Coordinates of C-alpha atoms in Angstrom, one line a residue:
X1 CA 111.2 63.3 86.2
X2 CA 113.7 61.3 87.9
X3 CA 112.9 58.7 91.0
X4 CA 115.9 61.1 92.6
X5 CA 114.0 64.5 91.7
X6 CA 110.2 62.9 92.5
X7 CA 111.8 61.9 96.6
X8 CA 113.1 65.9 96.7
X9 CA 109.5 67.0 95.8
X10 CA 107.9 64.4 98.5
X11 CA 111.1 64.9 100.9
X12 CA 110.8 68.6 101.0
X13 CA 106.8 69.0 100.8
X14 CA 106.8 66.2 104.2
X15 CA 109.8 68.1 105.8
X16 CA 108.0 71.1 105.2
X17 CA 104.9 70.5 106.9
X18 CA 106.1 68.2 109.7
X19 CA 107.6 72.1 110.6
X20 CA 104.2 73.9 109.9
X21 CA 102.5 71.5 112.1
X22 CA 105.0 71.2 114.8
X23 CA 104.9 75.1 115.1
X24 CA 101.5 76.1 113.6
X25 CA 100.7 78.6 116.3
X26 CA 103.6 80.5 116.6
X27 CA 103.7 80.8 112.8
X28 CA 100.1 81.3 112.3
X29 CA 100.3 84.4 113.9
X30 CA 103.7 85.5 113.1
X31 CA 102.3 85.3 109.5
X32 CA 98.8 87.7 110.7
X33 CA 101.1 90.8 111.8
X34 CA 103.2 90.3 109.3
X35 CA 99.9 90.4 106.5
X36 CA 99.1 92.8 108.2
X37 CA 101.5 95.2 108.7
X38 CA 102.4 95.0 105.1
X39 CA 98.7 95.9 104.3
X40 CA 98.7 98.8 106.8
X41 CA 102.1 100.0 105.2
X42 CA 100.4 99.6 101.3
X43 CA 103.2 96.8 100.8
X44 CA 105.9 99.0 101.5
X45 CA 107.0 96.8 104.4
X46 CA 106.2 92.9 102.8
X47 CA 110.0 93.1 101.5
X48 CA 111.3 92.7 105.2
X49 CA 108.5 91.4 107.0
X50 CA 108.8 88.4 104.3
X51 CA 112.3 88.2 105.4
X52 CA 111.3 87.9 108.8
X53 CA 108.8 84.8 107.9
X54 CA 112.0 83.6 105.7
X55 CA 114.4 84.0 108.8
X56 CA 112.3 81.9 110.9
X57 CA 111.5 79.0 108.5
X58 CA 114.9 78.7 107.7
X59 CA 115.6 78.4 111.5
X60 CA 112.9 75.6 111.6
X61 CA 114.3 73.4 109.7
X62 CA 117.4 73.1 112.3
X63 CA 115.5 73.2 115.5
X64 CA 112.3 72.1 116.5
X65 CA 110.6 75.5 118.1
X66 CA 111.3 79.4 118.1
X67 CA 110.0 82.2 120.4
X68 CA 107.5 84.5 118.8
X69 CA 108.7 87.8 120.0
X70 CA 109.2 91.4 118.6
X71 CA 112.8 90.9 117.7
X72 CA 111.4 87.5 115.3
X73 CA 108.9 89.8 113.8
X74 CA 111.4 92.9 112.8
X75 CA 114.8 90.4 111.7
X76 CA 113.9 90.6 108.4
X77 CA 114.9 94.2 108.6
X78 CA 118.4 93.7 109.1
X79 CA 117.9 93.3 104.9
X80 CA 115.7 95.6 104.7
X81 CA 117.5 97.0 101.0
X82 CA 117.8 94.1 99.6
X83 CA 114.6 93.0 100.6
X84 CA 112.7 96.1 99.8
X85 CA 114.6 96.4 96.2
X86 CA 113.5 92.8 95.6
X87 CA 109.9 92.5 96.6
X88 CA 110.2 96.2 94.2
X89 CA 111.7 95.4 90.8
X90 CA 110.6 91.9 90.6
X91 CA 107.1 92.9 91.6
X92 CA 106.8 95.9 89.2
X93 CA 108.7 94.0 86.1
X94 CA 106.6 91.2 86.1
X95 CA 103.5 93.5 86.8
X96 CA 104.4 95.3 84.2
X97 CA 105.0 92.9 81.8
X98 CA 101.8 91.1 82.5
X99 CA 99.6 94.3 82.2
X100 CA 100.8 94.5 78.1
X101 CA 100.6 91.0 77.3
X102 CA 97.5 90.8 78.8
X103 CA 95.3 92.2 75.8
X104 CA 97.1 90.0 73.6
X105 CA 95.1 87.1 72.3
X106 CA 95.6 84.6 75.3
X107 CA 97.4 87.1 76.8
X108 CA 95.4 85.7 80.2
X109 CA 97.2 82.6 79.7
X110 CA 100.5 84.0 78.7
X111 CA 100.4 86.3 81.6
X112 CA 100.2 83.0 83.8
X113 CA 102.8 81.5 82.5
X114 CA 105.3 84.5 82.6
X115 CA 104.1 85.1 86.2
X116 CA 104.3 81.5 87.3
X117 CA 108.2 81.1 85.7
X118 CA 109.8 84.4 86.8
X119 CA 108.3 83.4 90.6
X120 CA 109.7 79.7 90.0
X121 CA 113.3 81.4 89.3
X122 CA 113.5 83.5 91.7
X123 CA 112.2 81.4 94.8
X124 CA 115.8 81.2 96.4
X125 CA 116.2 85.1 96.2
X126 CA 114.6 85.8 99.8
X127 CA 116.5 83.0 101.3
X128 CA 119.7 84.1 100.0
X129 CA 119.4 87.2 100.6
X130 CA 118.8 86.3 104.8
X131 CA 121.1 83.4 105.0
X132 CA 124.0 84.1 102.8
X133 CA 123.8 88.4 103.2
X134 CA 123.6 88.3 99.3
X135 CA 122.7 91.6 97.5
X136 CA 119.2 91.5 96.2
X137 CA 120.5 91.2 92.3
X138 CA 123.3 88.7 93.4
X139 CA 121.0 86.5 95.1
X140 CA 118.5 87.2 92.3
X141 CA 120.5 85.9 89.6
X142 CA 122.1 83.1 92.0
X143 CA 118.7 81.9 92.1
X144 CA 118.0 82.0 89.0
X145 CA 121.1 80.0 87.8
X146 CA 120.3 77.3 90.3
X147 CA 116.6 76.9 89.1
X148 CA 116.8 76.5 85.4
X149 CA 119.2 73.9 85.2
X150 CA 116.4 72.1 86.7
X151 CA 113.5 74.2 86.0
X152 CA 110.9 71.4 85.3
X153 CA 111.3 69.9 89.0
X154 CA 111.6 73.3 90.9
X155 CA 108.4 74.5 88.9
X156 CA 106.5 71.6 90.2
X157 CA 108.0 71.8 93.6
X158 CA 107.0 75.9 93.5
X159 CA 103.4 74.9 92.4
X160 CA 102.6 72.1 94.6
X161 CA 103.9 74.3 97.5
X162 CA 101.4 77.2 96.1
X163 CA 98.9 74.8 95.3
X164 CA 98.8 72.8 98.5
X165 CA 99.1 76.2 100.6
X166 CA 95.8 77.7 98.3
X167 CA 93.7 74.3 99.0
X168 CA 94.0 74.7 102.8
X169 CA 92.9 78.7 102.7
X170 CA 90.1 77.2 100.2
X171 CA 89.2 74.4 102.7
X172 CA 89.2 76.7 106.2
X173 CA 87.7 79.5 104.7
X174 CA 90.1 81.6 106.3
X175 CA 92.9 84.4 105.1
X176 CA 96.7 83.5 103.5
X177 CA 98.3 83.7 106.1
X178 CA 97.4 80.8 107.4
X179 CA 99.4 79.3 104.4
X180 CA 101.6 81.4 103.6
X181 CA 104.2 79.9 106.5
X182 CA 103.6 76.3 105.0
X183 CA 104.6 77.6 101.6
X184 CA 107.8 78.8 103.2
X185 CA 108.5 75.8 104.9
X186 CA 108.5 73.8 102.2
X187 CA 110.4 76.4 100.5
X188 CA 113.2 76.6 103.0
X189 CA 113.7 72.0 103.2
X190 CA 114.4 72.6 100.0
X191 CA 116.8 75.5 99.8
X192 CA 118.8 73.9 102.7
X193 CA 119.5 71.0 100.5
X194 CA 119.8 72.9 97.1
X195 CA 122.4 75.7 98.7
X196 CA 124.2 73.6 101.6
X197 CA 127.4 73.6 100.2
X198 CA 127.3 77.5 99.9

């Protein structure tokens, strides 16, 4: 990796929880309902209540607070198609996928890997999707063209995101969504400076 790509990863991940710091709160419990309203709901909801968390990172990175209110929690479902369809057909084809390579020998590992790359190209979907009122497929494959021109360094940005969000539920004992909103802050530094000029 370049000195240029290595300062986007450390740029990004700094950005990205100066804003998860700065609002932990607010996000914290932002992130509960939205965990779980999706449970209640069987998932059927988690398409536009992770627009919602998406909306509001995205908002972070231009201003320094937000107020938590009913109308932040539901914006998400302004997109509520596109959204739904996304969380939908990514999460069934890569289920799906994974369940028949799984008794494959390795297929364990395979599985990973398949997981871990299809999530690493699409990471931009959501955000597109909010910010640019992109189609779910458009934004999809939008995504996807950005990403694997550079795949190496968005793959290590995606899993030091995951990574970093995973150690801090590990260390608190306590549920995602405590770190689910620092993954997406990190997530939206970084798609502000990969999609400005859009």
């Amino acid at each position: 990796m370049t000195d240029k790509e290595i300062k986007f990863i450390g740029e990004s991940v700094t950005q990205g929880f100066e804003i998860y710091k700065n609002n932990f709160f607010p996000l914290i419990i932002f992130s509960g309902i939205a965990w779980l309203l999706s449970l209640i709901t069987m998932m059927a909801l988690s398409g536009p209540l992770l627009g919602s968390l998406v909306i509001v990172t995205l908002f972070l990175t231009d201003n320094e607070k937000f107020d938590l209110s009913t109308e932040t929690i539901f914006k998400g479902f302004r997109y509520f198609v596109d959204l739904f369809l996304f969380v939908l057909i990514w999460g069934v084809g890569v289920g799906f996928v994974v369940f028949l390579v799984r008794p494959l020998p390795l297929g364990w590992l395979i599985s990973l890997i398949i997981s871990y790359s299809v999530n690493v190209l699409i990471m931009f979907g959501p955000f597109l999707i909010v910010d640019k009122n992109m189609k779910f497929w458009e934004a999809s494959l939008l995504s996807i063209e950005k990403v694997k021109n550079k795949f190496q360094l968005f793959f290590m940005l995606y899993i030091f995101a995951f990574v970093l969000g995973l150690s801090g539920a590990i260390l608190v004992l306590i549920g995602v969504f405590i770190t689910t909103p620092l993954y997406f802050c990190i997530l939206s530094v970084a798609y502000k400076r990969v999609f400005k000029k859009l």
